[in-house]
Tab-separated table of C-alpha atoms and ligand atoms in Angstrom:
chain	number	residue	atom	x	y	z
X	1	UNK	CA	-19.911	11.039	9.732
X	2	UNK	CA	-16.817	10.324	7.968
X	3	UNK	CA	-15.842	6.331	6.800
X	4	UNK	CA	-11.884	5.330	6.945
X	5	UNK	CA	-10.220	1.108	5.972
X	6	UNK	CA	-8.594	-0.293	8.595
X	7	UNK	CA	-7.125	-3.491	8.536
X	8	UNK	CA	-5.664	-5.956	11.148
X	9	UNK	CA	-2.436	-6.884	9.410
X	10	UNK	CA	-1.225	-10.462	9.672
X	11	UNK	CA	1.039	-10.015	12.212
X	12	UNK	CA	-2.708	-8.849	14.235
X	13	UNK	CA	-4.336	-11.754	12.869
X	14	UNK	CA	-1.422	-14.082	14.028
X	15	UNK	CA	-0.879	-13.241	17.209
X	16	UNK	CA	-4.445	-12.926	18.080
X	17	UNK	CA	-5.256	-9.612	18.936
X	18	UNK	CA	-8.829	-8.952	16.444
X	19	UNK	CA	-11.158	-8.550	19.331
X	20	UNK	CA	-8.523	-6.104	21.114
X	21	UNK	CA	-8.185	-3.702	18.109
X	22	UNK	CA	-12.393	-3.877	17.603
X	23	UNK	CA	-12.598	-3.097	21.395
X	24	UNK	CA	-10.257	-0.305	21.164
X	25	UNK	CA	-12.306	0.709	18.320
X	26	UNK	CA	-15.858	0.177	20.018
X	27	UNK	CA	-15.008	1.295	23.074
X	28	UNK	CA	-14.190	4.846	21.671
X	29	UNK	CA	-17.039	5.437	20.284
X	30	UNK	CA	-16.285	4.218	16.528
X	31	UNK	CA	-18.959	1.844	14.819
X	32	UNK	CA	-17.876	-0.728	12.590
X	33	UNK	CA	-20.145	-0.072	9.102
X	34	UNK	CA	-18.761	-3.634	7.208
X	35	UNK	CA	-15.810	-6.226	8.021
X	36	UNK	CA	-14.080	-9.182	6.292
X	37	UNK	CA	-11.487	-11.464	6.977
X	38	UNK	CA	-9.681	-12.740	3.272
X	39	UNK	CA	-5.936	-13.725	2.178
X	40	UNK	CA	-4.578	-10.455	-0.852
X	41	UNK	CA	-3.354	-12.027	-3.379
X	42	UNK	CA	0.427	-10.491	-4.316
X	43	UNK	CA	-1.140	-8.868	-6.373
X	44	UNK	CA	-3.732	-6.728	-4.024
X	45	UNK	CA	-1.486	-5.886	-1.906
X	46	UNK	CA	0.935	-4.441	-4.555
X	47	UNK	CA	-3.273	-2.527	-6.084
X	48	UNK	CA	-3.751	-1.728	-2.644
X	49	UNK	CA	-0.070	-0.279	-1.622
X	50	UNK	CA	0.743	0.980	-5.095
X	51	UNK	CA	1.072	4.873	-3.714
X	52	UNK	CA	4.287	2.932	-2.496
X	53	UNK	CA	5.588	1.288	-5.588
X	54	UNK	CA	8.968	3.218	-5.774
X	55	UNK	CA	9.649	3.021	-1.889
X	56	UNK	CA	12.661	-0.155	-0.981
X	57	UNK	CA	10.524	-1.569	1.502
X	58	UNK	CA	7.211	-1.984	-1.823
X	59	UNK	CA	8.022	-6.372	-1.698
X	60	UNK	CA	8.478	-6.838	1.433
X	61	UNK	CA	5.186	-5.141	2.161
X	62	UNK	CA	3.341	-6.476	-0.268
X	63	UNK	CA	4.756	-9.770	0.290
X	64	UNK	CA	4.065	-9.754	4.433
X	65	UNK	CA	0.482	-8.156	3.635
X	66	UNK	CA	0.062	-11.405	1.723
X	67	UNK	CA	1.487	-13.561	3.875
X	68	UNK	CA	-1.590	-14.690	5.898
X	69	UNK	CA	-4.681	-13.245	6.243
X	70	UNK	CA	-6.195	-9.771	7.463
X	71	UNK	CA	-9.363	-8.872	8.612
X	72	UNK	CA	-10.546	-5.701	6.538
X	73	UNK	CA	-12.657	-2.810	8.598
X	74	UNK	CA	-15.000	0.045	7.206
X	75	UNK	CA	-14.892	2.021	10.536
X	76	UNK	CA	-17.359	4.785	10.745
X	77	UNK	CA	-17.779	7.878	13.495
X	78	UNK	CA	-17.196	11.678	13.810
X	79	UNK	CA	-13.687	12.332	12.661
X	80	UNK	CA	-12.793	9.171	12.440
X	81	UNK	CA	-10.170	9.248	9.597
X	82	UNK	CA	-7.645	11.007	12.460
X	83	UNK	CA	-9.330	9.488	15.831
X	84	UNK	CA	-8.027	5.581	14.146
X	85	UNK	CA	-4.851	7.147	13.130
X	86	UNK	CA	-4.404	8.095	16.810
X	87	UNK	CA	-5.418	5.138	18.156
X	88	UNK	CA	-3.185	3.457	16.081
X	89	UNK	CA	-0.270	5.313	17.121
X	90	UNK	CA	2.885	6.612	14.831
X	91	UNK	CA	3.545	4.276	11.770
X	92	UNK	CA	7.007	3.166	13.828
X	93	UNK	CA	5.849	1.589	16.908
X	94	UNK	CA	9.174	2.362	18.463
X	95	UNK	CA	8.103	5.966	18.194
X	96	UNK	CA	4.176	5.674	18.809
X	97	UNK	CA	3.241	7.108	21.697
X	98	UNK	CA	1.753	4.961	24.714
X	99	UNK	CA	-1.255	3.239	25.036
X	100	UNK	CA	-1.621	2.931	21.340
X	101	UNK	CA	-2.450	-0.038	19.182
X	102	UNK	CA	0.722	-0.330	17.651
X	103	UNK	CA	3.196	0.561	20.690
X	104	UNK	CA	1.456	-1.430	23.229
X	105	UNK	CA	1.232	-5.001	20.434
X	106	UNK	CA	3.946	-3.810	17.276
X	107	UNK	CA	7.179	-5.215	16.613
X	108	UNK	CA	8.721	-3.269	13.548
X	109	UNK	CA	7.946	-0.283	11.312
X	110	UNK	CA	6.277	-3.497	8.657
X	111	UNK	CA	5.047	-5.536	11.556
X	112	UNK	CA	2.876	-3.125	12.772
X	113	UNK	CA	-0.886	-4.581	13.556
X	114	UNK	CA	-2.803	-2.152	11.790
X	115	UNK	CA	-3.489	0.313	8.841
X	116	UNK	CA	-5.708	2.732	8.220
X	117	UNK	CA	-6.411	5.996	6.058
X	118	UNK	CA	-4.442	8.464	6.129
X	119	UNK	CA	-6.812	11.115	4.164
X	120	UNK	CA	-10.694	11.276	3.099
X	121	UNK	CA	-9.250	10.822	-0.425
X	122	UNK	CA	-7.479	7.381	0.287
X	123	UNK	CA	-10.333	6.350	2.794
X	124	UNK	CA	-12.815	6.563	-0.394
X	125	UNK	CA	-9.909	4.395	-2.618
X	126	UNK	CA	-9.234	1.883	0.279
X	127	UNK	CA	-13.001	1.594	1.218
X	128	UNK	CA	-14.079	0.582	-2.602
X	129	UNK	CA	-10.691	-1.370	-3.361
X	130	UNK	CA	-12.624	-3.779	-0.493
X	131	UNK	CA	-16.415	-3.464	-0.158
X	132	UNK	CA	-19.297	-2.502	-2.591
X	133	UNK	CA	-22.198	-0.580	-1.330
X	134	UNK	CA	-24.087	-3.857	-0.325
X	135	UNK	CA	-21.912	-4.702	2.156
X	136	UNK	CA	-21.586	-1.577	3.674
X	137	UNK	CA	-24.428	-1.359	7.052
X	138	UNK	CA	-26.328	1.677	6.595
L	1	CMP	P1	0.793	1.401	6.709
L	1	CMP	O1	-0.126	1.867	7.595
L	1	CMP	O2	-0.083	-0.308	6.071
L	1	CMP	O3	1.216	2.329	5.223
L	1	CMP	C1	2.362	1.184	5.182
L	1	CMP	C2	3.459	0.583	5.712
L	1	CMP	O4	4.546	0.232	4.859
L	1	CMP	C3	3.550	1.058	6.888
L	1	CMP	O5	1.913	0.948	7.422
L	1	CMP	C4	4.678	0.194	7.264
L	1	CMP	O6	4.097	-1.048	7.919
L	1	CMP	C5	5.079	0.159	6.604
L	1	CMP	N1	6.940	0.396	6.132
L	1	CMP	C6	7.596	-0.329	5.909
L	1	CMP	N2	8.798	0.125	5.822
L	1	CMP	C7	8.185	1.323	5.787
L	1	CMP	C8	9.268	2.097	5.512
L	1	CMP	N3	10.248	3.018	6.044
L	1	CMP	N4	7.893	3.920	6.034
L	1	CMP	C9	7.112	3.652	6.001
L	1	CMP	N5	6.273	2.501	6.429
L	1	CMP	C10	7.089	1.291	6.053
């Protein structure tokens, strides 16, 4: 069993897509092992996306990610990191495959509805950023 972190971004929450995103996870055999809604401060968003701090879009990204509430979830299942990435689609909604979350609902590369960890090491960091072990369902 593998775990990954998913975030429904401020655009997804604002547009009423929480239920639709969770439905796609659950109907594809993914289990929600932890979940909460919160609004990050700019500093918390900067810490979360620290790997991108040298990128030109860092300031805009962290402003956006702290602009409104997000839903953070720990997803669990076999090969769930890859499975979630497939369900999300490519980072840029215009390049995402048909039927993916970002293709169906994303409006631009920044407002792309969802975030998902891209590897086991980043999943461990990202899950630990938001959840402690008492918040994770066995
Ligand atoms: P995410 O999976 O949350 O990881 C970093 C985010 O930066 C990415 O999704 C995009 O929403 C955002 N972003 C904005 N501009 C770019 C860009 N030019 N390349 C990659 N990611 C970008």
